[in-house]
Tab-separated table of C-alpha atoms in Angstrom:
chain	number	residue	atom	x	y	z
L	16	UNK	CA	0.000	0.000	0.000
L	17	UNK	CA	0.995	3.431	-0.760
L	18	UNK	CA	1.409	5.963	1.403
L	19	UNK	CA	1.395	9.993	0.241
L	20	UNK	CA	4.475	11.943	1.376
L	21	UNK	CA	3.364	14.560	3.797
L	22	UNK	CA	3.508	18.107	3.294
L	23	UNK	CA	7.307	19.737	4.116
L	24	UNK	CA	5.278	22.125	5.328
L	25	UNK	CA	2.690	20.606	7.525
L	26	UNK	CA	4.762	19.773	10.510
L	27	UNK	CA	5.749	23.884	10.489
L	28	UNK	CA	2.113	25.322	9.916
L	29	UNK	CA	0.358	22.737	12.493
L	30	UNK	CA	3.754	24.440	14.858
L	31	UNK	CA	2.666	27.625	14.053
L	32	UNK	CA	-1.165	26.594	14.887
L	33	UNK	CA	-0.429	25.545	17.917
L	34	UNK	CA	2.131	28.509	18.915
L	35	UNK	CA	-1.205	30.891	18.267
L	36	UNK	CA	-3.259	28.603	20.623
L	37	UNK	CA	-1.198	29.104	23.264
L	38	UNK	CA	-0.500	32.646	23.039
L	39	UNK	CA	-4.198	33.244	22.919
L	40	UNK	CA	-5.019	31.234	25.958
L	41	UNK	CA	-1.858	32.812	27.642
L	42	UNK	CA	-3.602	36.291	27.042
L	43	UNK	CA	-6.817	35.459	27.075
L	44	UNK	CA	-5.712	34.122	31.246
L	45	UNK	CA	-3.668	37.407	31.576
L	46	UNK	CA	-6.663	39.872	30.772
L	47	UNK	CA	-9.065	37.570	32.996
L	48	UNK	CA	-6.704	37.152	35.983
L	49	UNK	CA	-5.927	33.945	35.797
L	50	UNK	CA	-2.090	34.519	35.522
L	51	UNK	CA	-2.084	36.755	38.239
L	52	UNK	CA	0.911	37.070	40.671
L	53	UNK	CA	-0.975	37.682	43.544
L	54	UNK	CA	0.402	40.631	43.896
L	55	UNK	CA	-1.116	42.716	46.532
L	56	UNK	CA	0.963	45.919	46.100
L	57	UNK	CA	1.502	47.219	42.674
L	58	UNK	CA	3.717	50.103	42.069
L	59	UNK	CA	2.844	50.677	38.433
L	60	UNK	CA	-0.909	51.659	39.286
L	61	UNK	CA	0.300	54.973	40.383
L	62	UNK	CA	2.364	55.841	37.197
L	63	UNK	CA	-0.264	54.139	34.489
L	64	UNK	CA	-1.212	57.520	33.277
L	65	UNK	CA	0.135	61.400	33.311
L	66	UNK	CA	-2.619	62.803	35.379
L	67	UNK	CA	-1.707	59.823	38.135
L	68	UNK	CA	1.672	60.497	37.616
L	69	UNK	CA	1.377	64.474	38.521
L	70	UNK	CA	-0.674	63.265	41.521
L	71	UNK	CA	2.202	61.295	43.056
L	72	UNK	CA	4.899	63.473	41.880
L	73	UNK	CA	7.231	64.328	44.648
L	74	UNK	CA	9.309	66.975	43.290
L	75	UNK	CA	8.171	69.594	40.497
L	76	UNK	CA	10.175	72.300	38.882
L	77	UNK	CA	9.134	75.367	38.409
L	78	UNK	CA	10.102	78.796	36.569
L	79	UNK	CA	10.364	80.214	40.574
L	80	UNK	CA	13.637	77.763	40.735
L	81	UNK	CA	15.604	79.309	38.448
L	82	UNK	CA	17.797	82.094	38.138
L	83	UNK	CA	19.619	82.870	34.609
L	84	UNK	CA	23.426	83.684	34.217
L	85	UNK	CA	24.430	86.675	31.962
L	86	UNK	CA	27.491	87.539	30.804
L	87	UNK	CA	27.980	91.038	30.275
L	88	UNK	CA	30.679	92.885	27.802
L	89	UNK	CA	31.908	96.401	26.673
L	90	UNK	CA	30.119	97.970	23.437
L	91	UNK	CA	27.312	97.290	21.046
L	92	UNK	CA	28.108	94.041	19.851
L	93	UNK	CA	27.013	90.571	21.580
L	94	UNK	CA	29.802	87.513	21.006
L	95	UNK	CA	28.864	84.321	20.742
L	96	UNK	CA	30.558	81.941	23.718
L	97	UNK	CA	32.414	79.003	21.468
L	98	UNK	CA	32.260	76.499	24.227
L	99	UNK	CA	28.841	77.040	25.546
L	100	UNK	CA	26.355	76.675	22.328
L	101	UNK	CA	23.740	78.964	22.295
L	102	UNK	CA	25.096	81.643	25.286
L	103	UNK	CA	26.455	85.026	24.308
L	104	UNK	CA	28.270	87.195	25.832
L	105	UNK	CA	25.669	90.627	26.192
L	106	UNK	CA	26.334	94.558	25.460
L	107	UNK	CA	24.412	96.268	28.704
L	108	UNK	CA	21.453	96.978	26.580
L	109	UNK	CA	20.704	93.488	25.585
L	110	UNK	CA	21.008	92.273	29.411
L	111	UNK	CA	18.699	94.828	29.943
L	112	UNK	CA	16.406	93.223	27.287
L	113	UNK	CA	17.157	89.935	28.428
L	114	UNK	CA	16.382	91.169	32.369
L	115	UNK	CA	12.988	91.925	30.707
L	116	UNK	CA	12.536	88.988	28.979
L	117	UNK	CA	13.162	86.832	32.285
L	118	UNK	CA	10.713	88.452	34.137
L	119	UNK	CA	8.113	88.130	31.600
L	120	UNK	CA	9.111	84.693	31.522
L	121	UNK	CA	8.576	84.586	35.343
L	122	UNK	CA	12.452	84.544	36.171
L	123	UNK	CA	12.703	85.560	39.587
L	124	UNK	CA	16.732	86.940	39.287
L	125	UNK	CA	19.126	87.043	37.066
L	126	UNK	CA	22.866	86.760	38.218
L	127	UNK	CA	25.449	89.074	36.130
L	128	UNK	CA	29.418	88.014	35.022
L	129	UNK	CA	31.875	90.823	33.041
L	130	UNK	CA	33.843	89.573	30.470
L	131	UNK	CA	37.022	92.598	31.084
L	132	UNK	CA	39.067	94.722	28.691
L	133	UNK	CA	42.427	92.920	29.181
L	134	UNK	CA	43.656	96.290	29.589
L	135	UNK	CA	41.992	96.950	32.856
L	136	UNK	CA	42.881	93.981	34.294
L	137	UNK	CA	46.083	94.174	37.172
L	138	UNK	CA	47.151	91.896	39.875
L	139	UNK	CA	45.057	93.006	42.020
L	140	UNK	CA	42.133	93.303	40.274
L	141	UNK	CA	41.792	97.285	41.077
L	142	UNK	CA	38.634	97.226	38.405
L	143	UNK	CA	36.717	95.272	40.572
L	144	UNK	CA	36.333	98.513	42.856
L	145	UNK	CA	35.159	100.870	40.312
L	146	UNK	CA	31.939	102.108	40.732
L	147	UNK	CA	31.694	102.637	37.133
L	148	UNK	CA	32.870	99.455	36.315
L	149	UNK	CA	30.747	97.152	33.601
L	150	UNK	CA	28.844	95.007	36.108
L	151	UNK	CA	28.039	98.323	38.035
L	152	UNK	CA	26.732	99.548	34.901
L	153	UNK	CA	24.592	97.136	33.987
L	154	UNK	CA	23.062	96.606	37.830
L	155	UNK	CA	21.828	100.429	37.679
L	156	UNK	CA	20.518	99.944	34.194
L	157	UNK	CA	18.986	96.664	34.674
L	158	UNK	CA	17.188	97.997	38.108
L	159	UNK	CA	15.922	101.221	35.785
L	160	UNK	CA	13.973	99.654	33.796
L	161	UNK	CA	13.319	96.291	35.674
L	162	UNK	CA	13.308	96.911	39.022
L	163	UNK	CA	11.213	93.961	40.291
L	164	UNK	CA	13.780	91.551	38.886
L	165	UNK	CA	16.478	90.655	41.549
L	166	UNK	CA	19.932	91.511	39.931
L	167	UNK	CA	22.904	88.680	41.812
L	168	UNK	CA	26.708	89.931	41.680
L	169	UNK	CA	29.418	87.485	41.850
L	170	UNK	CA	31.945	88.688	43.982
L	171	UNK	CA	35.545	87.666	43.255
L	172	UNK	CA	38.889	89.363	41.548
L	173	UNK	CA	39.340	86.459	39.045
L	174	UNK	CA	37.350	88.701	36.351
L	175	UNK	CA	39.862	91.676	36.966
L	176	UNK	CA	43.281	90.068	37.432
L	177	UNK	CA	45.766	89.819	34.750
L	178	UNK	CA	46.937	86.521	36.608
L	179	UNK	CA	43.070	85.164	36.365
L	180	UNK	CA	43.053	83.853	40.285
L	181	UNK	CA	40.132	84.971	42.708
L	182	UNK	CA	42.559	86.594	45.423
L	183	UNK	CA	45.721	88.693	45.699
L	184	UNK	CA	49.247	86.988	44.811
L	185	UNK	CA	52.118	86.581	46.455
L	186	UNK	CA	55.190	84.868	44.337
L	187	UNK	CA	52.562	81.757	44.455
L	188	UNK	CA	50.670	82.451	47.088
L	189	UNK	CA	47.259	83.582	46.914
L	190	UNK	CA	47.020	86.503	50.487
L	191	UNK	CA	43.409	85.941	52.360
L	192	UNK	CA	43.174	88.379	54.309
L	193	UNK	CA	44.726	91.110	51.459
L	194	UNK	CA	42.165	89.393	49.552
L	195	UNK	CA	39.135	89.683	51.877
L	196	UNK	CA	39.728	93.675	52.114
L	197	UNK	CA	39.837	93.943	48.319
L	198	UNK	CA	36.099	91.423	48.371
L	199	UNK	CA	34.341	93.799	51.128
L	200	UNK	CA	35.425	96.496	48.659
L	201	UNK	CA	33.921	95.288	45.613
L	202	UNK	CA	30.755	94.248	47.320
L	203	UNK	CA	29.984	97.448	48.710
L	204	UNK	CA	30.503	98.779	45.152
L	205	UNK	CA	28.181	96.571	43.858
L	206	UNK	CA	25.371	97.048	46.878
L	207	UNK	CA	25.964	100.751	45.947
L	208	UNK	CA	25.194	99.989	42.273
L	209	UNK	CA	21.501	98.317	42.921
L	210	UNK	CA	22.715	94.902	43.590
L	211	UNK	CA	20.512	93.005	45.700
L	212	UNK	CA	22.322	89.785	46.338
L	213	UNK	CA	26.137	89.710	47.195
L	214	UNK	CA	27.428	86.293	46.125
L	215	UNK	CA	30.870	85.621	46.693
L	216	UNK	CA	32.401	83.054	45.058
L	217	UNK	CA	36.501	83.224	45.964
L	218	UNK	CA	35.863	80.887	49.044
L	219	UNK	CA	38.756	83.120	51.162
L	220	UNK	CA	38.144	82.113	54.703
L	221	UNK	CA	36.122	84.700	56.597
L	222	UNK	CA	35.078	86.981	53.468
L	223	UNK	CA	31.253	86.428	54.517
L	224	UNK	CA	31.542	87.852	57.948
L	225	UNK	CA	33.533	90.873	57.083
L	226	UNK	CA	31.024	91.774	53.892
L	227	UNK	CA	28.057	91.395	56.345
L	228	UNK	CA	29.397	93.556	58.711
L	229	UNK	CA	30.194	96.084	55.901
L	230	UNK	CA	27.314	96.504	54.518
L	231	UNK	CA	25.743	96.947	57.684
L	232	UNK	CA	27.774	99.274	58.829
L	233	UNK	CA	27.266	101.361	55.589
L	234	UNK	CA	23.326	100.745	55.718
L	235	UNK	CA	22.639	97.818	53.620
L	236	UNK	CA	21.588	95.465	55.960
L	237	UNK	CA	18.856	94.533	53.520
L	238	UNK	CA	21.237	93.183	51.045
L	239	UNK	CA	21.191	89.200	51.414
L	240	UNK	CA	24.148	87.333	50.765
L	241	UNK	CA	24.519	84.346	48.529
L	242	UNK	CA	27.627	82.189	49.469
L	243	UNK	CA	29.539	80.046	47.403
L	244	UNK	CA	29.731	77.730	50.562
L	245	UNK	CA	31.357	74.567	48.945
L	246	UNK	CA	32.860	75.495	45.486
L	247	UNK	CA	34.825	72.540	44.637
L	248	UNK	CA	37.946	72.979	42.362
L	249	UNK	CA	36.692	71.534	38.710
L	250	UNK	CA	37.475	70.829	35.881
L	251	UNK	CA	33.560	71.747	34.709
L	252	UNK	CA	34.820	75.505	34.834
L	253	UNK	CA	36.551	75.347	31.417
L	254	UNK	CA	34.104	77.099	28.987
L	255	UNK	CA	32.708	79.866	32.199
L	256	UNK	CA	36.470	80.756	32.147
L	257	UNK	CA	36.320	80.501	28.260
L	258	UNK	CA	33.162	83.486	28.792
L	259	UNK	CA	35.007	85.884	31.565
L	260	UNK	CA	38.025	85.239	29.512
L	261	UNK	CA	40.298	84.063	32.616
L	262	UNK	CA	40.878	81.035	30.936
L	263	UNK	CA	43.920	82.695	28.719
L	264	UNK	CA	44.945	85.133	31.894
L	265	UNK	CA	45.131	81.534	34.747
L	266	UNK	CA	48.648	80.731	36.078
L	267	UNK	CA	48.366	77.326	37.874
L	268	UNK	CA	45.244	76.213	39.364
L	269	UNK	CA	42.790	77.036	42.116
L	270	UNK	CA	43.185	73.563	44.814
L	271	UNK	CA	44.694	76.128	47.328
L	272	UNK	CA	41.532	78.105	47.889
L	273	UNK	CA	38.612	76.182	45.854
L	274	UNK	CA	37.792	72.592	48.074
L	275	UNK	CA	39.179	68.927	46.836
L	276	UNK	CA	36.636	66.898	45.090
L	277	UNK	CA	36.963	64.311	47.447
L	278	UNK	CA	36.041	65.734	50.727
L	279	UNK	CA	31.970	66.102	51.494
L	280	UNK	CA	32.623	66.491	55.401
L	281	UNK	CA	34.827	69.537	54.800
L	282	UNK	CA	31.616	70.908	52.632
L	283	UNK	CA	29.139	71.285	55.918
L	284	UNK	CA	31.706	72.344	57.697
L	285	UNK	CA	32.442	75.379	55.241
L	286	UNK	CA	28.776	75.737	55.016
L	287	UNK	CA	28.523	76.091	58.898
L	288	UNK	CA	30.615	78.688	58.618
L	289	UNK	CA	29.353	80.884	56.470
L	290	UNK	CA	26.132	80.507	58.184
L	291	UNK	CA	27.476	81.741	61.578
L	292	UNK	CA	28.900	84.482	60.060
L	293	UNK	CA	25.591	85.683	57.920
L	294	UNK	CA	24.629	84.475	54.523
L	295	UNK	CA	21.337	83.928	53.762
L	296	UNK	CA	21.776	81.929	51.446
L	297	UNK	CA	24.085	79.190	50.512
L	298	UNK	CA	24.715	77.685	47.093
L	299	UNK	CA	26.997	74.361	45.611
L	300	UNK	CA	29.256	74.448	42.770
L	301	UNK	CA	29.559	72.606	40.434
L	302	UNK	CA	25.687	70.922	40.643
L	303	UNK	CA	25.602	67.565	38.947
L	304	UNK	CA	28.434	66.161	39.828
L	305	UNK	CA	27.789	67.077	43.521
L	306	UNK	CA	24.261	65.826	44.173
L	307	UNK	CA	25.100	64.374	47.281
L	308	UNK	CA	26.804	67.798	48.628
L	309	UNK	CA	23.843	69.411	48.061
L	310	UNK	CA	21.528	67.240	49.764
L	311	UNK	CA	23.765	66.859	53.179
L	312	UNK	CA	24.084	70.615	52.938
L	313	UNK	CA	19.886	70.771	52.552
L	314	UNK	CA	19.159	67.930	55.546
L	315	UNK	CA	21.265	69.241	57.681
L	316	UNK	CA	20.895	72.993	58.392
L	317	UNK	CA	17.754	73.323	56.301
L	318	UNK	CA	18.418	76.539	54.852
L	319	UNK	CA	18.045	78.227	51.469
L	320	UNK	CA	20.323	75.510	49.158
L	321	UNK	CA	21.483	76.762	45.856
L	322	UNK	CA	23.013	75.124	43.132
L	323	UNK	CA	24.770	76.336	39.857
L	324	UNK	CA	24.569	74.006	37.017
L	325	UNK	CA	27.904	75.368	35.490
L	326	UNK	CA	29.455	75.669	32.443
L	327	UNK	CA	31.031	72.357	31.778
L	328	UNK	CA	27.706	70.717	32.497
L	329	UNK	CA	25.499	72.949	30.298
L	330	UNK	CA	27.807	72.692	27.296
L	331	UNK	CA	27.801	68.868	27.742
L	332	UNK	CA	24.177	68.582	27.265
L	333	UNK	CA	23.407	71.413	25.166
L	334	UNK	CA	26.858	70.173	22.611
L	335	UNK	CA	25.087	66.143	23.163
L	336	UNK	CA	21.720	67.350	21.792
L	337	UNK	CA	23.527	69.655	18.994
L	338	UNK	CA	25.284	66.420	17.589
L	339	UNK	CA	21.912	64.665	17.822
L	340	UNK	CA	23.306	62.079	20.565
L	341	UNK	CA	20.435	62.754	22.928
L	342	UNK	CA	17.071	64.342	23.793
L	343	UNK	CA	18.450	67.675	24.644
L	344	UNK	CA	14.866	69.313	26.181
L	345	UNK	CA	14.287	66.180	27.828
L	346	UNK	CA	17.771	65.864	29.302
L	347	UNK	CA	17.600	69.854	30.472
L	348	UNK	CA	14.465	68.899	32.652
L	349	UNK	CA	15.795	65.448	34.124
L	350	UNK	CA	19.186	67.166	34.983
L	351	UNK	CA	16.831	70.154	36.590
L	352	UNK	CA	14.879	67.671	38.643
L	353	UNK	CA	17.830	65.937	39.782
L	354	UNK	CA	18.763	69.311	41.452
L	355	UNK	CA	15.282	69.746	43.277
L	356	UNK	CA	15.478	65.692	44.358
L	357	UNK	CA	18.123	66.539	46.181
L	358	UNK	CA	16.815	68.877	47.967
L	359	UNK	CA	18.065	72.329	46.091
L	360	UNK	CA	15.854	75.673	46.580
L	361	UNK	CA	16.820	77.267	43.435
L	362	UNK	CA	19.370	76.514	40.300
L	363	UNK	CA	21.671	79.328	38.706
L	364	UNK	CA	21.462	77.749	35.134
L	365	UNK	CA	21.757	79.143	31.603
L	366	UNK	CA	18.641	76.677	30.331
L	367	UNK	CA	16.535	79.156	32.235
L	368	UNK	CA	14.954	81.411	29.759
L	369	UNK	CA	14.019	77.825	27.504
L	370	UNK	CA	13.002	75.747	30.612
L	371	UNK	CA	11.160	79.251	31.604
L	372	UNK	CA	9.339	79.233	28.281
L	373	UNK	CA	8.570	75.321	28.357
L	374	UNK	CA	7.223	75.679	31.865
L	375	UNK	CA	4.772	78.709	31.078
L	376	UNK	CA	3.367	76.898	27.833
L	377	UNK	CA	2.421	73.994	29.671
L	378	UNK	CA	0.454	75.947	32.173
């Protein structure tokens, strides 16, 4: 008797039949709960859609967070900032424009860094005193024609010196104290100009108690101070130095004065300090790469935390986005949120006016 050759193909379709069966009954059990885990707690209920997700959010960011960096330069022409895509540096009437455009973008502050004539700059940074000098400038005009926007001064010589370090030198040495006199100087310039927040960021031991007492002695007790509590020596500073233009003007580096990367004890005990001897305020620098500085600082004296999402970091991102390696809006926010998870008040960060603008079309 003769039997007919099966089908090469039946074994693989009648495979392929029975695959489908059992996918179907596999789902079909899934959607009636008869391959349930048990499970009693389920963590993805909470984020199955956005308006659940918003309910449990525990940290938001919002345009009150932020405060926007400006650099500010001599004459009528703004100049793009090679190592930071997309930031320029500003002529005083353009930071005036741009003061106006943060506030309409609900900006609380913006904080205000001269790039300096070469030729002005000395060892000692004697330009840092004028009270004509291009950040003074720009304060007055900026509090003209804005004057609910808070104006921030950075408060350091590394702007002014030909040698591009934050203090008075020595052969090597940078001089504290010679130092601190010339920082009380300049910051009682500046609170002259307008300035409403004194931010110094040269980390000399003791320059926040002798600016307080200044500018109470002289009447401007109502001028808060910022502190650069814990400013770590970085190597994220490159293209801010690149803006200022101290990067071509540095001899050495700044481990003698600026804090190790290592140490996070030494950080609360710097912040401790300035505390005791009166800033209002105290801020981290660098930001990402210091998460964990920023939320000992926060939990334990549970003051106003800032943090200043510097150069180095912005130009990483924004440069990532530019050569299409990642999401660059979507990256801005999660680094932002990273700052309020652990536990900062505010952010200095030059994504402020486009976070601004995301943040008010979504309301």
């Amino acid at each position: 008797m003769s039997v007919k050759n099966p089908s090469p193909f039946t074994g693989h379709v009648n495979g392929h039949a029975a695959g489908d069966a059992r996918h179907a009954a596999f789902h079909g059990s899934a959607r009636t709960g008869a391959a349930s885990l048990g499970l009693t707690v389920r963590p993805r209920r909470n984020r199955q859609s956005e308006w659940a997700r918003r309910l449990v959010r525990e940290n938001t960011l919002s345009t009150n967070d932020l405060i926007w960096p400006l650099f500010v330069i001599e004459g009528n022409q703004s100049q793009d900032v090679a190592s930071m895509p997309g930031v320029q540096r500003l002529p005083i009437e353009q930071v005036v424009a741009e003061a106006r455009r943060a506030r309409d973008l609900d900006i609380p502050a913006v904080a205000l860094f001269p790039y300096t004539d070469p030729a002005l700059r000395d060892p000692e940074g004697g330009e840092a005193v004028n009270p004509d000098n291009l950040v003074c400038r720009a304060v007055r005009a900026i509090k003209a024609a804005v004057p609910d926007i808070g104006v921030v001064t950075d408060v350091a010589l590394d702007p002014y010196t030909s040698h591009g370090h934050d203090g008075v030198m020595d052969g090597d040495t940078i001089l504290n104290d010679e130092t601190v006199a010339l920082l009380v100087a300049q910051a009682m310039t500046l609170a002259a100009a307008g300035a409403d927040v004194i931010a110094p960021s040269d980390m000399m031991d003791g320059r926040v108690g002798a600016i307080r007492a200044a500018l109470d002695q002289a009447g401007y007790a109502d001028v808060q101070i910022m502190a650069y509590a814990a400013k770590y020596a970085s190597a994220f500073y490159g293209p801010f130095r690149d803006a200022v233009g101290s990067n071509v003007t540095l001899v050495g580096d700044k481990r003698t004065y600026q804090m190790d990367p290592a140490n996070s004890d030494e950080a609360l005990r710097e912040v401790a300090l300035d505390l005791e001897e009166g800033a209002d305020m105290v801020m981290v620098k660098p930001g990402l790469p210091y998460l964990d500085i920023i939320h000992r600082v926060k939990e334990t004296f549970g003051v106003p935390t800032f943090a200043y999402q510097v150069s180095g970091e912005y130009a990483m991102i924004e440069g990532a986005a530019r050569n299409g390696w990642i999401d660059g809006d979507k990256a801005m926010v999660e680094s932002l949120i990273a700052f309020k998870r652990a536990g900062a008040d505010g952010i200095l960060t030059y994504f402020a006016p486009r976070v601004a603008a995301m943040l008010k079309a979504v309301k």
